[in-house]
PDB file of C-alpha atoms and ligand atoms in Angstrom:
ATOM      1  CA  MET A   1     103.031 128.847 111.591  1.00  0.00           C
ATOM      2  CA  ASN A   2     105.371 125.996 112.340  1.00  0.00           C
ATOM      3  CA  ALA A   3     107.940 125.780 109.596  1.00  0.00           C
ATOM      4  CA  THR A   4     109.409 122.433 110.581  1.00  0.00           C
ATOM      5  CA  LEU A   5     106.509 120.402 111.913  1.00  0.00           C
ATOM      6  CA  SER A   6     105.175 117.787 109.499  1.00  0.00           C
ATOM      7  CA  LEU A   7     101.958 116.163 110.675  1.00  0.00           C
ATOM      8  CA  VAL A   8      99.220 114.165 108.961  1.00  0.00           C
ATOM      9  CA  ASP A   9      95.606 114.188 110.076  1.00  0.00           C
ATOM     10  CA  SER A  10      94.690 110.631 109.081  1.00  0.00           C
ATOM     11  CA  HIS A  11      90.926 111.120 109.539  1.00  0.00           C
ATOM     12  CA  ALA A  12      88.817 114.248 109.125  1.00  0.00           C
ATOM     13  CA  HIS A  13      85.194 114.523 108.043  1.00  0.00           C
ATOM     14  CA  LEU A  14      85.607 117.755 106.114  1.00  0.00           C
ATOM     15  CA  ASP A  15      82.498 116.813 104.117  1.00  0.00           C
ATOM     16  CA  MET A  16      80.269 117.579 107.099  1.00  0.00           C
ATOM     17  CA  PRO A  17      77.948 120.596 107.063  1.00  0.00           C
ATOM     18  CA  GLU A  18      79.929 122.057 109.988  1.00  0.00           C
ATOM     19  CA  PHE A  19      82.582 122.953 107.387  1.00  0.00           C
ATOM     20  CA  ASP A  20      80.251 124.427 104.763  1.00  0.00           C
ATOM     21  CA  PRO A  21      81.191 128.017 105.701  1.00  0.00           C
ATOM     22  CA  ASP A  22      84.975 127.615 105.525  1.00  0.00           C
ATOM     23  CA  ARG A  23      86.027 124.227 104.110  1.00  0.00           C
ATOM     24  CA  ALA A  24      89.044 125.470 102.110  1.00  0.00           C
ATOM     25  CA  ASP A  25      90.134 127.882 104.839  1.00  0.00           C
ATOM     26  CA  THR A  26      90.046 124.994 107.310  1.00  0.00           C
ATOM     27  CA  VAL A  27      92.563 123.151 105.141  1.00  0.00           C
ATOM     28  CA  ARG A  28      94.725 126.279 104.859  1.00  0.00           C
ATOM     29  CA  ARG A  29      94.711 126.713 108.642  1.00  0.00           C
ATOM     30  CA  ALA A  30      95.822 123.099 109.025  1.00  0.00           C
ATOM     31  CA  PHE A  31      98.701 123.585 106.573  1.00  0.00           C
ATOM     32  CA  ALA A  32      99.743 126.739 108.427  1.00  0.00           C
ATOM     33  CA  ALA A  33      99.806 124.707 111.660  1.00  0.00           C
ATOM     34  CA  GLY A  34     102.193 122.109 110.211  1.00  0.00           C
ATOM     35  CA  VAL A  35      99.734 119.575 108.777  1.00  0.00           C
ATOM     36  CA  VAL A  36     100.972 118.323 105.412  1.00  0.00           C
ATOM     37  CA  ALA A  37      98.184 115.895 104.457  1.00  0.00           C
ATOM     38  CA  ILE A  38      94.619 115.072 105.483  1.00  0.00           C
ATOM     39  CA  LEU A  39      92.704 111.871 104.732  1.00  0.00           C
ATOM     40  CA  CYS A  40      88.983 112.562 104.346  1.00  0.00           C
ATOM     41  CA  PRO A  41      86.465 109.708 104.386  1.00  0.00           C
ATOM     42  CA  ALA A  42      83.327 110.489 102.397  1.00  0.00           C
ATOM     43  CA  ASP A  43      80.047 108.708 103.023  1.00  0.00           C
ATOM     44  CA  VAL A  44      78.363 107.585  99.809  1.00  0.00           C
ATOM     45  CA  THR A  45      74.943 107.414 101.479  1.00  0.00           C
ATOM     46  CA  ARG A  46      74.984 111.238 101.766  1.00  0.00           C
ATOM     47  CA  ALA A  47      74.659 113.046  98.432  1.00  0.00           C
ATOM     48  CA  ALA A  48      76.697 116.113  99.429  1.00  0.00           C
ATOM     49  CA  SER A  49      79.557 114.175 100.985  1.00  0.00           C
ATOM     50  CA  LEU A  50      81.738 112.912  98.150  1.00  0.00           C
ATOM     51  CA  PRO A  51      81.428 116.083  96.001  1.00  0.00           C
ATOM     52  CA  ALA A  52      82.657 118.157  98.964  1.00  0.00           C
ATOM     53  CA  ILE A  53      85.712 115.949  99.460  1.00  0.00           C
ATOM     54  CA  ALA A  54      86.392 115.623  95.720  1.00  0.00           C
ATOM     55  CA  ALA A  55      86.386 119.409  95.384  1.00  0.00           C
ATOM     56  CA  LEU A  56      88.888 119.767  98.227  1.00  0.00           C
ATOM     57  CA  ALA A  57      91.091 117.008  96.812  1.00  0.00           C
ATOM     58  CA  ALA A  58      91.092 118.779  93.453  1.00  0.00           C
ATOM     59  CA  ASP A  59      92.161 122.073  95.058  1.00  0.00           C
ATOM     60  CA  PHE A  60      94.658 120.597  97.518  1.00  0.00           C
ATOM     61  CA  PRO A  61      96.784 117.674  96.265  1.00  0.00           C
ATOM     62  CA  THR A  62      97.486 116.457  99.813  1.00  0.00           C
ATOM     63  CA  VAL A  63      93.837 116.217 100.789  1.00  0.00           C
ATOM     64  CA  LEU A  64      93.225 112.533 100.048  1.00  0.00           C
ATOM     65  CA  ALA A  65      89.764 111.118  99.493  1.00  0.00           C
ATOM     66  CA  ALA A  66      88.312 107.865 100.758  1.00  0.00           C
ATOM     67  CA  ALA A  67      84.730 106.627 100.570  1.00  0.00           C
ATOM     68  CA  GLY A  68      82.560 104.016 102.192  1.00  0.00           C
ATOM     69  CA  VAL A  69      79.409 103.419 104.170  1.00  0.00           C
ATOM     70  CA  HIS A  70      79.765 103.857 107.934  1.00  0.00           C
ATOM     71  CA  ALA A  71      78.527 101.267 110.416  1.00  0.00           C
ATOM     72  CA  HIS A  72      75.830 103.719 111.466  1.00  0.00           C
ATOM     73  CA  GLN A  73      74.398 103.660 107.919  1.00  0.00           C
ATOM     74  CA  ALA A  74      74.976  99.931 107.327  1.00  0.00           C
ATOM     75  CA  LYS A  75      71.248  99.307 106.967  1.00  0.00           C
ATOM     76  CA  ASP A  76      71.194 101.772 104.037  1.00  0.00           C
ATOM     77  CA  LEU A  77      73.963 100.028 102.076  1.00  0.00           C
ATOM     78  CA  THR A  78      72.821  98.911  98.623  1.00  0.00           C
ATOM     79  CA  SER A  79      74.449  97.134  95.699  1.00  0.00           C
ATOM     80  CA  ASP A  80      74.503 100.520  93.958  1.00  0.00           C
ATOM     81  CA  HIS A  81      76.745 101.859  96.727  1.00  0.00           C
ATOM     82  CA  LEU A  82      79.106  98.921  96.280  1.00  0.00           C
ATOM     83  CA  ARG A  83      79.233  99.515  92.530  1.00  0.00           C
ATOM     84  CA  GLU A  84      79.862 103.212  93.156  1.00  0.00           C
ATOM     85  CA  LEU A  85      82.763 102.420  95.498  1.00  0.00           C
ATOM     86  CA  ALA A  86      84.255  99.993  92.978  1.00  0.00           C
ATOM     87  CA  GLY A  87      83.925 102.633  90.256  1.00  0.00           C
ATOM     88  CA  LEU A  88      85.584 105.317  92.389  1.00  0.00           C
ATOM     89  CA  ALA A  89      88.432 102.946  93.161  1.00  0.00           C
ATOM     90  CA  ALA A  90      88.859 101.992  89.507  1.00  0.00           C
ATOM     91  CA  ALA A  91      88.923 105.675  88.542  1.00  0.00           C
ATOM     92  CA  GLY A  92      91.610 106.426  91.129  1.00  0.00           C
ATOM     93  CA  ALA A  93      89.246 108.856  92.850  1.00  0.00           C
ATOM     94  CA  ILE A  94      89.707 107.317  96.308  1.00  0.00           C
ATOM     95  CA  ARG A  95      92.783 106.075  98.141  1.00  0.00           C
ATOM     96  CA  ALA A  96      90.975 103.814 100.608  1.00  0.00           C
ATOM     97  CA  VAL A  97      87.591 102.233 101.268  1.00  0.00           C
ATOM     98  CA  GLY A  98      86.205 103.766 104.434  1.00  0.00           C
ATOM     99  CA  GLU A  99      85.230 104.510 106.862  1.00  0.00           C
ATOM    100  CA  ILE A 100      83.603 101.149 107.349  1.00  0.00           C
ATOM    101  CA  GLY A 101      83.281  98.998 110.420  1.00  0.00           C
ATOM    102  CA  LEU A 102      81.209  98.164 113.459  1.00  0.00           C
ATOM    103  CA  ASP A 103      79.770 100.313 116.232  1.00  0.00           C
ATOM    104  CA  TYR A 104      78.091  98.474 119.103  1.00  0.00           C
ATOM    105  CA  HIS A 105      77.938 101.613 121.242  1.00  0.00           C
ATOM    106  CA  TYR A 106      75.472 103.577 119.130  1.00  0.00           C
ATOM    107  CA  ASP A 107      74.109 100.403 117.498  1.00  0.00           C
ATOM    108  CA  LEU A 108      72.308 102.431 114.820  1.00  0.00           C
ATOM    109  CA  SER A 109      72.078  99.395 112.533  1.00  0.00           C
ATOM    110  CA  PRO A 110      71.486  95.798 113.706  1.00  0.00           C
ATOM    111  CA  LYS A 111      74.745  93.940 114.401  1.00  0.00           C
ATOM    112  CA  ASP A 112      74.283  91.280 111.710  1.00  0.00           C
ATOM    113  CA  ILE A 113      73.608  94.009 109.139  1.00  0.00           C
ATOM    114  CA  GLN A 114      76.683  95.948 110.265  1.00  0.00           C
ATOM    115  CA  ILE A 115      78.835  92.833 109.867  1.00  0.00           C
ATOM    116  CA  GLU A 116      77.379  92.105 106.429  1.00  0.00           C
ATOM    117  CA  ALA A 117      77.992  95.704 105.274  1.00  0.00           C
ATOM    118  CA  LEU A 118      81.573  95.504 106.533  1.00  0.00           C
ATOM    119  CA  ARG A 119      82.097  92.156 104.820  1.00  0.00           C
ATOM    120  CA  ARG A 120      80.804  93.411 101.465  1.00  0.00           C
ATOM    121  CA  GLN A 121      82.944  96.554 101.595  1.00  0.00           C
ATOM    122  CA  LEU A 122      86.058  94.581 102.565  1.00  0.00           C
ATOM    123  CA  ALA A 123      85.389  92.549  99.419  1.00  0.00           C
ATOM    124  CA  VAL A 124      85.245  95.758  97.339  1.00  0.00           C
ATOM    125  CA  ALA A 125      88.572  96.883  98.846  1.00  0.00           C
ATOM    126  CA  THR A 126      90.172  93.517  98.092  1.00  0.00           C
ATOM    127  CA  GLU A 127      88.928  93.651  94.512  1.00  0.00           C
ATOM    128  CA  ALA A 128      90.216  97.229  94.136  1.00  0.00           C
ATOM    129  CA  GLY A 129      93.526  96.551  95.855  1.00  0.00           C
ATOM    130  CA  LEU A 130      92.903  99.370  98.346  1.00  0.00           C
ATOM    131  CA  PRO A 131      93.431  99.563 102.105  1.00  0.00           C
ATOM    132  CA  VAL A 132      90.476 100.222 104.393  1.00  0.00           C
ATOM    133  CA  ILE A 133      89.701 102.720 107.147  1.00  0.00           C
ATOM    134  CA  LEU A 134      88.088 100.777 109.965  1.00  0.00           C
ATOM    135  CA  HIS A 135      85.851 102.123 112.715  1.00  0.00           C
ATOM    136  CA  SER A 136      85.407  99.923 115.782  1.00  0.00           C
ATOM    137  CA  ARG A 137      83.544 100.797 118.944  1.00  0.00           C
ATOM    138  CA  LEU A 138      82.968  98.069 121.537  1.00  0.00           C
ATOM    139  CA  SER A 139      83.281  95.623 118.649  1.00  0.00           C
ATOM    140  CA  GLY A 140      86.978  94.685 118.521  1.00  0.00           C
ATOM    141  CA  ALA A 141      86.528  90.898 118.501  1.00  0.00           C
ATOM    142  CA  ASP A 142      83.958  91.044 115.679  1.00  0.00           C
ATOM    143  CA  ILE A 143      86.168  93.408 113.658  1.00  0.00           C
ATOM    144  CA  VAL A 144      89.038  90.919 113.863  1.00  0.00           C
ATOM    145  CA  ASP A 145      86.723  87.981 113.083  1.00  0.00           C
ATOM    146  CA  THR A 146      85.163  89.736 110.090  1.00  0.00           C
ATOM    147  CA  VAL A 147      88.535  90.765 108.638  1.00  0.00           C
ATOM    148  CA  ASP A 148      89.677  87.156 109.023  1.00  0.00           C
ATOM    149  CA  GLY A 149      86.407  85.657 107.794  1.00  0.00           C
ATOM    150  CA  GLU A 150      86.569  87.747 104.653  1.00  0.00           C
ATOM    151  CA  GLY A 151      90.232  86.852 104.166  1.00  0.00           C
ATOM    152  CA  PHE A 152      91.030  90.551 103.921  1.00  0.00           C
ATOM    153  CA  ARG A 153      94.784  91.158 103.559  1.00  0.00           C
ATOM    154  CA  GLY A 154      94.854  94.747 102.280  1.00  0.00           C
ATOM    155  CA  GLY A 155      95.634  96.433 105.590  1.00  0.00           C
ATOM    156  CA  GLY A 156      94.731  99.997 106.426  1.00  0.00           C
ATOM    157  CA  ILE A 157      93.933 102.083 109.468  1.00  0.00           C
ATOM    158  CA  LEU A 158      92.067 101.218 112.625  1.00  0.00           C
ATOM    159  CA  HIS A 159      90.938 104.763 113.230  1.00  0.00           C
ATOM    160  CA  CYS A 160      90.018 106.663 116.411  1.00  0.00           C
ATOM    161  CA  PHE A 161      91.241 103.722 118.419  1.00  0.00           C
ATOM    162  CA  THR A 162      89.342 103.127 121.670  1.00  0.00           C
ATOM    163  CA  GLU A 163      89.473  99.332 121.941  1.00  0.00           C
ATOM    164  CA  ASP A 164      91.729  97.239 124.195  1.00  0.00           C
ATOM    165  CA  TRP A 165      95.297  96.096 123.674  1.00  0.00           C
ATOM    166  CA  ALA A 166      94.194  92.628 122.508  1.00  0.00           C
ATOM    167  CA  THR A 167      92.348  94.228 119.591  1.00  0.00           C
ATOM    168  CA  ALA A 168      95.287  96.511 118.798  1.00  0.00           C
ATOM    169  CA  ARG A 169      97.672  93.555 118.871  1.00  0.00           C
ATOM    170  CA  ALA A 170      95.424  91.445 116.640  1.00  0.00           C
ATOM    171  CA  MET A 171      95.074  94.207 114.065  1.00  0.00           C
ATOM    172  CA  LEU A 172      98.800  95.039 114.169  1.00  0.00           C
ATOM    173  CA  ASP A 173      99.395  91.352 113.423  1.00  0.00           C
ATOM    174  CA  ARG A 174      97.133  91.775 110.394  1.00  0.00           C
ATOM    175  CA  GLY A 175      99.195  94.663 109.062  1.00  0.00           C
ATOM    176  CA  PHE A 176      97.042  97.557 110.241  1.00  0.00           C
ATOM    177  CA  PHE A 177      98.075 100.969 111.508  1.00  0.00           C
ATOM    178  CA  VAL A 178      96.476 102.264 114.704  1.00  0.00           C
ATOM    179  CA  SER A 179      95.336 105.890 114.743  1.00  0.00           C
ATOM    180  CA  PHE A 180      94.667 107.922 117.873  1.00  0.00           C
ATOM    181  CA  SER A 181      92.311 110.888 118.099  1.00  0.00           C
ATOM    182  CA  GLY A 182      91.803 113.715 120.570  1.00  0.00           C
ATOM    183  CA  ILE A 183      90.331 111.183 123.006  1.00  0.00           C
ATOM    184  CA  LEU A 184      93.953 110.540 123.949  1.00  0.00           C
ATOM    185  CA  THR A 185      94.075 114.016 125.528  1.00  0.00           C
ATOM    186  CA  PHE A 186      90.962 113.513 127.683  1.00  0.00           C
ATOM    187  CA  PRO A 187      91.636 113.271 131.441  1.00  0.00           C
ATOM    188  CA  LYS A 188      89.706 109.988 131.765  1.00  0.00           C
ATOM    189  CA  ALA A 189      91.541 108.194 128.932  1.00  0.00           C
ATOM    190  CA  ALA A 190      94.310 106.646 131.068  1.00  0.00           C
ATOM    191  CA  ALA A 191      93.687 103.102 129.774  1.00  0.00           C
ATOM    192  CA  LEU A 192      93.812 104.308 126.183  1.00  0.00           C
ATOM    193  CA  ARG A 193      97.080 106.134 126.849  1.00  0.00           C
ATOM    194  CA  GLU A 194      98.540 102.831 128.109  1.00  0.00           C
ATOM    195  CA  VAL A 195      97.628 101.176 124.811  1.00  0.00           C
ATOM    196  CA  ALA A 196      98.996 104.127 122.819  1.00  0.00           C
ATOM    197  CA  ALA A 197     102.320 103.836 124.615  1.00  0.00           C
ATOM    198  CA  LYS A 198     102.635 100.198 123.470  1.00  0.00           C
ATOM    199  CA  VAL A 199     101.790 100.410 119.757  1.00  0.00           C
ATOM    200  CA  PRO A 200     105.022 100.103 117.749  1.00  0.00           C
ATOM    201  CA  LEU A 201     106.193 103.511 116.528  1.00  0.00           C
ATOM    202  CA  ASP A 202     106.169 102.358 112.913  1.00  0.00           C
ATOM    203  CA  ARG A 203     102.416 101.596 113.139  1.00  0.00           C
ATOM    204  CA  LEU A 204     101.192 104.769 114.832  1.00  0.00           C
ATOM    205  CA  LEU A 205      99.046 107.495 113.289  1.00  0.00           C
ATOM    206  CA  VAL A 206      97.237 110.554 114.627  1.00  0.00           C
ATOM    207  CA  GLU A 207      93.939 112.066 113.554  1.00  0.00           C
ATOM    208  CA  THR A 208      91.282 114.538 114.592  1.00  0.00           C
ATOM    209  CA  ASP A 209      88.043 112.805 113.484  1.00  0.00           C
ATOM    210  CA  SER A 210      86.872 116.402 112.866  1.00  0.00           C
ATOM    211  CA  PRO A 211      84.395 117.905 113.483  1.00  0.00           C
ATOM    212  CA  TYR A 212      84.057 115.593 116.506  1.00  0.00           C
ATOM    213  CA  LEU A 213      86.279 114.966 119.529  1.00  0.00           C
ATOM    214  CA  ALA A 214      88.185 118.232 119.822  1.00  0.00           C
ATOM    215  CA  PRO A 215      91.316 117.593 121.897  1.00  0.00           C
ATOM    216  CA  VAL A 216      92.178 119.352 125.118  1.00  0.00           C
ATOM    217  CA  PRO A 217      92.555 122.389 125.262  1.00  0.00           C
ATOM    218  CA  TYR A 218      89.968 122.982 122.505  1.00  0.00           C
ATOM    219  CA  ARG A 219      87.465 120.576 124.004  1.00  0.00           C
ATOM    220  CA  GLY A 220      84.228 121.823 125.474  1.00  0.00           C
ATOM    221  CA  SER A 221      81.156 123.904 124.794  1.00  0.00           C
ATOM    222  CA  GLY A 222      80.464 121.981 121.575  1.00  0.00           C
ATOM    223  CA  ARG A 223      83.492 123.440 119.872  1.00  0.00           C
ATOM    224  CA  ARG A 224      84.139 122.199 116.353  1.00  0.00           C
ATOM    225  CA  ASN A 225      87.297 120.165 115.912  1.00  0.00           C
ATOM    226  CA  GLU A 226      89.483 120.779 112.860  1.00  0.00           C
ATOM    227  CA  PRO A 227      92.663 119.279 111.370  1.00  0.00           C
ATOM    228  CA  ALA A 228      94.926 122.055 112.725  1.00  0.00           C
ATOM    229  CA  PHE A 229      94.217 120.717 116.225  1.00  0.00           C
ATOM    230  CA  VAL A 230      95.852 117.335 115.507  1.00  0.00           C
ATOM    231  CA  VAL A 231      99.049 118.774 116.971  1.00  0.00           C
ATOM    232  CA  GLU A 232      97.547 118.500 120.473  1.00  0.00           C
ATOM    233  CA  THR A 233      97.012 114.748 120.123  1.00  0.00           C
ATOM    234  CA  ALA A 234     100.498 114.367 118.658  1.00  0.00           C
ATOM    235  CA  ARG A 235     101.931 116.306 121.612  1.00  0.00           C
ATOM    236  CA  VAL A 236     100.303 113.950 124.149  1.00  0.00           C
ATOM    237  CA  LEU A 237     101.373 110.877 122.178  1.00  0.00           C
ATOM    238  CA  ALA A 238     104.943 112.183 121.971  1.00  0.00           C
ATOM    239  CA  GLY A 239     104.943 112.689 125.750  1.00  0.00           C
ATOM    240  CA  LEU A 240     103.724 109.129 126.341  1.00  0.00           C
ATOM    241  CA  ARG A 241     106.502 107.771 124.177  1.00  0.00           C
ATOM    242  CA  GLY A 242     109.294 110.006 125.473  1.00  0.00           C
ATOM    243  CA  LEU A 243     109.741 111.561 122.043  1.00  0.00           C
ATOM    244  CA  SER A 244     109.930 115.141 120.864  1.00  0.00           C
ATOM    245  CA  LEU A 245     106.873 116.410 119.021  1.00  0.00           C
ATOM    246  CA  ASP A 246     108.959 116.697 115.847  1.00  0.00           C
ATOM    247  CA  ASP A 247     110.106 113.076 116.080  1.00  0.00           C
ATOM    248  CA  LEU A 248     106.581 111.795 116.742  1.00  0.00           C
ATOM    249  CA  ALA A 249     105.276 113.887 113.862  1.00  0.00           C
ATOM    250  CA  GLY A 250     108.023 112.643 111.571  1.00  0.00           C
ATOM    251  CA  ALA A 251     107.328 109.003 112.427  1.00  0.00           C
ATOM    252  CA  THR A 252     103.556 109.199 112.008  1.00  0.00           C
ATOM    253  CA  THR A 253     103.896 111.137 108.760  1.00  0.00           C
ATOM    254  CA  ARG A 254     106.349 108.563 107.387  1.00  0.00           C
ATOM    255  CA  ASN A 255     103.930 105.792 108.382  1.00  0.00           C
ATOM    256  CA  PHE A 256     101.083 107.504 106.565  1.00  0.00           C
ATOM    257  CA  ALA A 257     103.182 108.268 103.478  1.00  0.00           C
ATOM    258  CA  GLY A 258     104.236 104.629 103.302  1.00  0.00           C
ATOM    259  CA  MET A 259     100.602 103.641 102.862  1.00  0.00           C
ATOM    260  CA  PHE A 260      99.440 106.708 100.938  1.00  0.00           C
ATOM    261  CA  PRO A 261     102.375 108.281  99.078  1.00  0.00           C
ATOM    262  CA  PHE A 262     101.854 112.023  98.637  1.00  0.00           C
ATOM    263  CA  GLU A 263     103.892 115.021  97.500  1.00  0.00           C
ATOM    264  CA  LYS A 264     104.610 117.271 100.455  1.00  0.00           C
ATOM    265  CA  THR A 265     103.304 120.445  98.877  1.00  0.00           C
ATOM    266  CA  GLY A 266     100.642 121.088 101.494  1.00  0.00           C
ATOM    267  CA  GLY A 267     102.413 123.960 103.214  1.00  0.00           C
ATOM    268  CA  GLN A 268     102.681 125.908  99.992  1.00  0.00           C
ATOM    269  CA  CYS A 269      99.008 125.770  99.044  1.00  0.00           C
TER     270      CYS A 269
HETATM  271 ZN1   ZN B 301      84.776 106.399 113.038  1.00  0.00          ZN
HETATM  272 ZN1   ZN B 302      85.137 109.054 111.195  1.00  0.00          ZN
END
């Protein structure tokens, strides 16, 4: 238990089946480790996803729900999904549209279809007045072009950042926050650490991307990542910036709360 630490995990897939055995206990462990809020993106192409996140959000006021269709599932996006997202936004059931974006590494949907799915969901976010959670892998230039082409001005989070500084700079200029995951702790991530050292402190966030990408020292042997582990990424980021862990945590939590105001009751749940 860390009584003073105040961290936000800005991206955790607690809807995934990996958390079926202990979803609520996972949140409690995070709160005990100093996490005060968790943003959970649901995927509306998976029937079990949104109900799992909605149930958590109902039980824990600082578990915040988002919803979208991931780049991987872009080819499955239908008009019904877009209507569902608009309805969720109108009902106040989600705080952001996401995660949405482009992934040219896995390339699980054709690029033009990924861009079209991103464009249509940016339009839903604009209509709803919500920020977005963007995923970008080897697709930074197209992310920037699509955000510009759609005239999207709602801001949000560029999550699990792995792109270059030019992409970070372009998205910072467009009002986005840049969120770093456990990748930052990996020995080979020197270039990413250079970018992370340059992002203005008032635009930084940290995340786990659970159940994926467990940070060092939890990495390895297929171990499940969980929001409590976000402290390890925050520790590395603090070191890069010459800050104490508490100061880095305070800054990233303030950044998050500026975009997604929440009552800091997490530790008491
Ligand atoms: Zn992602
Ligand atoms: Zn994700």
